[in-house]
Amino acid sequence: MDNPFSDPKTEKAVFIASGPYGLVGRGLFGLYPELIPLDIIATPEDIEQIQEKPFQIPRVDITKPQETSYALEFFAKSFPRRPIVLFHLAALTDTKSTQKELFDNVNVKGTENILKACQAVGAYMIHISTDYVFYADSKESMSYQEDDRPVKCPEGAYAASKFHAENLVLNSVYPRTSVARIAFPYGSTCQRLGLAKKIIQSFRAAREQKKSVKLFSDQKICPSYIPDIHTGLAAMAEKLLQKNGMTQKVFHLTGDVTTPYEFGAAIQDMFDFSDVSIEPGTAAGMPCPLNLSLSHEKTSHLLGIHPTPHQTALTQMKNL
């Protein structure tokens, strides 16, 4: 494969993404057409032969530290004068899974390997985290701020693994790192289901079965519109690459606070499900917190970005 960059000796940043084909990652190719996906194994021989054969994109199993370090070394030697920014999106995301060992291996060990590999070559790392890190906390009314740190390790394979992964990054002494918390992403054009498409599926099933849809009316959430996530990640990368970098470690790439019931009602109206009724349900007594809302006020101020209103985002989804 030919080198996808016009001049590897320029100072233009090289952008890499782990997990670029998932719900959130796929759209990054629109922002960065030259985005490099991490997918085949890089070997020491690959690194030594960089100048001797056409450019090959190494893939990597992030759970294997040697492969991960080889891959980052490969890119650093390929583009010695260009800063590297790695968006770490790769993660298992089934919130109902009980496979703790598997989730720890991919989400925690994989993040540790990415972090160490970035540090070894001086690459910038933007780690994608989640509102689920606060799953065991009990803030009753106020939204979680960017500088809030989760206190308790949540139960559940996904939430616990993301809690530990975020802490790995935030507790690291390596300065070229940043964390983007997202929540209930929706609005992707890929086949994987985000929050909005899941609710649309529920409406369709309810219509066929002549039933109603029940959604929590007392749980605070702040769904992330996926194009807004991409805009936020690009703004974070730009800040990281500036001469003075940035001191803020955590950003919230989330939408405005709503409830599943309110979000569902907006979808009902936008996508013509007026013949399907919605029943308000309660999250009280359920194994989930009543408040998962993340404030984006500081993020908006520091990055100069603002989330798309949910109504506008749903309109854009419908018009795709």
XYZ file of C-alpha atoms in Angstrom:
320
model
C 0.000 0.000 0.000
C 1.330 3.445 -0.871
C 2.074 5.893 1.902
C -1.245 7.692 2.486
C 0.540 10.898 3.484
C 2.052 13.246 0.950
C 5.240 13.931 2.899
C 6.205 11.934 6.018
C 8.797 14.584 6.946
C 6.315 17.411 7.429
C 5.100 18.488 10.854
C 1.445 17.743 10.099
C -0.006 15.575 12.865
C -0.629 11.880 12.303
C -4.001 10.702 13.655
C -4.501 7.104 14.755
C -7.597 5.465 16.211
C -8.052 2.233 18.074
C -11.547 0.858 17.503
C -12.274 3.108 14.498
C -15.054 0.964 13.041
C -17.440 1.065 15.995
C -20.480 3.204 16.689
C -18.484 6.343 17.523
C -15.182 5.786 15.729
C -16.385 5.316 12.161
C -17.296 8.962 11.634
C -13.762 10.118 12.454
C -12.748 9.172 8.918
C -14.896 12.095 7.762
C -12.826 14.511 9.847
C -9.507 12.799 9.213
C -9.479 11.052 5.799
C -5.914 9.910 6.533
C -6.878 8.438 9.918
C -4.884 5.281 10.584
C -6.816 2.345 12.067
C -5.035 -0.063 14.398
C -5.795 -3.513 13.082
C -2.753 -6.060 11.849
C 0.170 -7.091 13.983
C 3.327 -5.015 13.815
C 6.593 -6.918 14.238
C 10.180 -5.743 14.821
C 10.865 -6.684 11.190
C 8.139 -4.271 10.042
C 9.855 -1.460 11.890
C 13.295 -2.208 10.461
C 11.974 -2.423 6.898
C 9.954 0.801 6.867
C 12.253 2.444 4.315
C 12.665 -0.734 2.259
C 9.108 -1.563 1.235
C 5.785 0.229 0.523
C 4.120 1.673 3.607
C 2.045 -0.915 5.449
C -0.462 -0.035 8.158
C 0.162 -2.284 11.157
C -2.749 -3.742 13.063
C -2.551 -4.564 16.690
C -4.246 -6.574 19.398
C -4.242 -3.968 22.166
C -4.373 -6.674 24.841
C -0.828 -7.668 23.828
C 1.731 -5.124 25.041
C 4.444 -6.044 22.531
C 2.161 -5.643 19.534
C 0.896 -2.323 20.858
C 4.375 -0.932 21.473
C 5.626 -2.176 18.099
C 2.757 -0.437 16.323
C 3.366 2.938 17.980
C 7.109 2.617 17.394
C 6.317 1.837 13.765
C 4.387 5.102 13.361
C 6.968 7.137 15.258
C 9.736 5.883 12.958
C 7.570 6.300 9.867
C 6.898 9.972 10.653
C 9.828 11.142 12.801
C 8.969 14.848 12.601
C 5.231 14.593 12.983
C 3.299 14.588 16.256
C 1.057 11.556 16.769
C -2.442 11.773 18.244
C -4.137 8.508 19.184
C -7.879 8.404 19.822
C -8.411 5.388 22.073
C -11.955 4.247 21.312
C -11.419 0.475 21.348
C -13.520 -1.100 24.094
C -16.107 -3.744 24.806
C -19.356 -1.889 25.466
C -22.067 -4.426 26.354
C -23.356 -2.865 29.568
C -25.175 -6.071 30.547
C -22.260 -8.463 30.126
C -20.986 -10.467 33.099
C -17.661 -11.407 31.455
C -15.484 -9.473 33.883
C -12.185 -11.091 32.922
C -12.721 -10.387 29.226
C -13.737 -6.768 29.849
C -10.775 -6.199 32.169
C -8.423 -7.614 29.557
C -9.684 -5.428 26.707
C -10.855 -2.265 28.454
C -8.308 -2.026 31.266
C -5.222 -3.919 30.116
C -5.718 -2.658 26.570
C -5.851 0.942 27.814
C -2.730 0.377 29.919
C -0.876 -0.978 26.876
C -1.966 1.957 24.704
C -0.919 4.426 27.412
C 2.539 2.883 27.827
C 3.074 2.685 24.074
C 2.114 6.345 23.637
C 4.420 7.376 26.447
C 7.328 5.445 24.939
C 7.167 7.405 21.670
C 5.804 10.718 22.968
C 2.399 10.362 21.309
C -0.695 12.209 22.503
C -3.512 10.001 23.789
C -7.207 10.898 24.017
C -9.037 8.226 25.990
C -12.768 7.759 25.479
C -14.555 7.241 28.789
C -18.198 7.184 29.817
C -20.823 8.414 32.249
C -20.900 4.821 33.551
C -17.772 5.520 35.630
C -20.214 7.210 38.031
C -22.570 4.234 38.076
C -21.931 3.473 41.757
C -21.946 7.071 42.963
C -25.073 8.745 44.282
C -25.111 12.422 43.372
C -28.816 13.086 43.657
C -29.468 16.293 41.748
C -26.410 18.187 40.499
C -24.710 17.081 37.305
C -21.232 15.595 37.493
C -18.594 18.169 36.555
C -15.549 17.614 34.365
C -13.262 17.686 37.402
C -15.353 15.217 39.423
C -13.739 11.843 39.922
C -15.828 8.705 40.524
C -15.594 7.601 44.149
C -16.842 4.017 44.127
C -15.973 1.265 41.696
C -19.265 0.249 40.074
C -20.443 -3.306 39.706
C -20.855 -4.820 36.264
C -18.118 -5.817 33.849
C -18.445 -2.769 31.590
C -18.822 -0.024 34.199
C -16.048 -1.396 36.432
C -13.621 -1.804 33.540
C -14.206 1.751 32.302
C -13.822 3.056 35.868
C -10.396 1.400 36.151
C -9.361 2.426 32.628
C -10.183 6.093 33.246
C -8.263 6.041 36.521
C -5.234 4.535 34.778
C -5.107 7.507 32.438
C -5.871 10.197 35.026
C -3.419 8.802 37.578
C -0.605 8.529 35.049
C 2.329 10.928 35.299
C 2.479 11.081 31.500
C 1.270 14.601 30.603
C 0.209 14.057 26.976
C -3.124 12.504 27.847
C -6.713 13.626 28.009
C -10.084 11.983 28.720
C -13.358 12.483 26.866
C -16.430 11.249 28.715
C -19.410 10.488 26.482
C -22.883 9.153 27.273
C -25.548 7.134 25.423
C -24.183 7.995 21.950
C -26.644 8.321 19.078
C -26.764 9.600 15.524
C -24.291 7.317 13.727
C -24.849 6.331 10.096
C -23.367 2.868 10.678
C -25.434 -0.245 11.331
C -24.659 -0.418 15.058
C -27.438 0.859 17.264
C -27.093 4.026 19.285
C -29.656 5.183 21.840
C -32.028 6.778 19.317
C -32.077 3.748 16.997
C -32.667 1.432 19.964
C -35.697 3.472 20.981
C -36.927 3.547 17.379
C -36.639 -0.250 17.327
C -38.682 -0.397 20.530
C -41.410 1.733 18.932
C -41.512 -0.478 15.849
C -41.750 -3.647 17.943
C -44.462 -2.093 20.111
C -46.429 -1.064 17.019
C -46.303 -4.612 15.627
C -47.287 -6.133 18.964
C -49.850 -3.399 19.706
C -48.150 -2.592 22.984
C -46.807 0.542 24.627
C -43.192 1.549 25.257
C -42.080 2.114 28.852
C -39.179 4.517 29.464
C -37.721 5.918 32.695
C -39.077 9.357 33.496
C -36.999 9.884 36.639
C -33.478 9.123 35.391
C -31.277 12.009 34.260
C -29.093 11.306 31.235
C -27.269 13.466 28.675
C -27.060 11.567 25.363
C -24.104 12.436 23.132
C -24.834 13.229 19.490
C -22.059 11.426 17.633
C -21.178 14.283 15.218
C -20.728 16.449 18.337
C -18.366 13.836 19.780
C -16.249 14.050 16.623
C -16.211 17.856 16.784
C -15.183 17.689 20.435
C -12.411 15.171 19.825
C -11.021 17.343 17.038
C -11.067 20.381 19.346
C -9.326 18.386 22.086
C -6.649 17.227 19.648
C -6.079 20.793 18.480
C -5.656 21.971 22.078
C -3.246 19.135 22.897
C -1.080 20.008 19.894
C -0.773 23.682 20.796
C 2.587 24.832 22.076
C 1.425 25.196 25.662
C -0.823 22.130 25.565
C -3.739 22.140 27.986
C -4.024 21.663 31.701
C -7.635 20.441 31.694
C -7.615 16.629 31.721
C -11.296 15.684 31.382
C -13.907 16.926 28.937
C -17.590 16.054 28.668
C -18.689 15.565 25.060
C -22.337 15.209 25.977
C -25.706 16.713 25.183
C -28.148 18.563 27.394
C -29.777 16.789 30.315
C -32.964 14.876 29.557
C -34.700 11.672 30.641
C -35.219 8.509 28.590
C -38.954 9.340 28.620
C -38.437 12.886 27.299
C -35.930 11.672 24.706
C -38.350 8.945 23.648
C -41.208 11.448 23.334
C -39.066 13.577 21.012
C -38.360 10.487 18.890
C -42.056 9.547 18.913
C -42.937 12.952 17.502
C -40.038 13.192 15.034
C -40.361 9.692 13.563
C -44.166 9.497 13.408
C -44.949 6.978 16.143
C -48.023 8.827 17.384
C -49.955 5.562 17.271
C -47.637 4.038 19.899
C -48.087 5.192 23.470
C -45.240 5.817 25.915
C -45.595 4.946 29.575
C -43.420 6.677 32.174
C -41.405 4.150 34.130
C -39.264 4.536 37.243
C -35.611 3.721 37.731
C -36.077 3.773 41.503
C -35.176 0.410 42.929
C -33.545 -0.663 39.667
C -29.824 -1.552 39.467
C -29.008 1.796 37.864
C -28.529 5.318 39.235
C -31.166 8.016 38.961
C -28.574 10.600 37.964
C -26.073 10.049 35.156
C -26.020 13.649 33.950
C -22.693 15.214 33.005
C -22.255 18.976 32.833
C -20.601 20.238 29.634
C -20.308 23.879 30.741
C -16.538 23.867 31.297
C -15.951 21.858 28.120
C -17.986 24.334 26.068
C -16.035 27.236 27.531
C -12.570 25.745 27.058
C -13.083 24.201 23.622
C -15.498 26.771 22.200
C -18.045 24.136 21.230
C -21.698 23.629 22.117
C -23.825 20.486 21.844
C -26.485 20.245 19.172
C -29.972 20.398 20.768
C -31.520 16.925 20.776
C -34.471 18.080 18.657
C -32.111 19.425 16.002
C -29.978 16.284 16.124
C -33.023 14.061 15.646
C -34.126 16.203 12.699
C -30.687 15.735 11.144
C -30.955 11.979 11.731
C -34.347 11.846 10.019
C -33.052 13.774 7.012
C -30.044 11.531 6.414
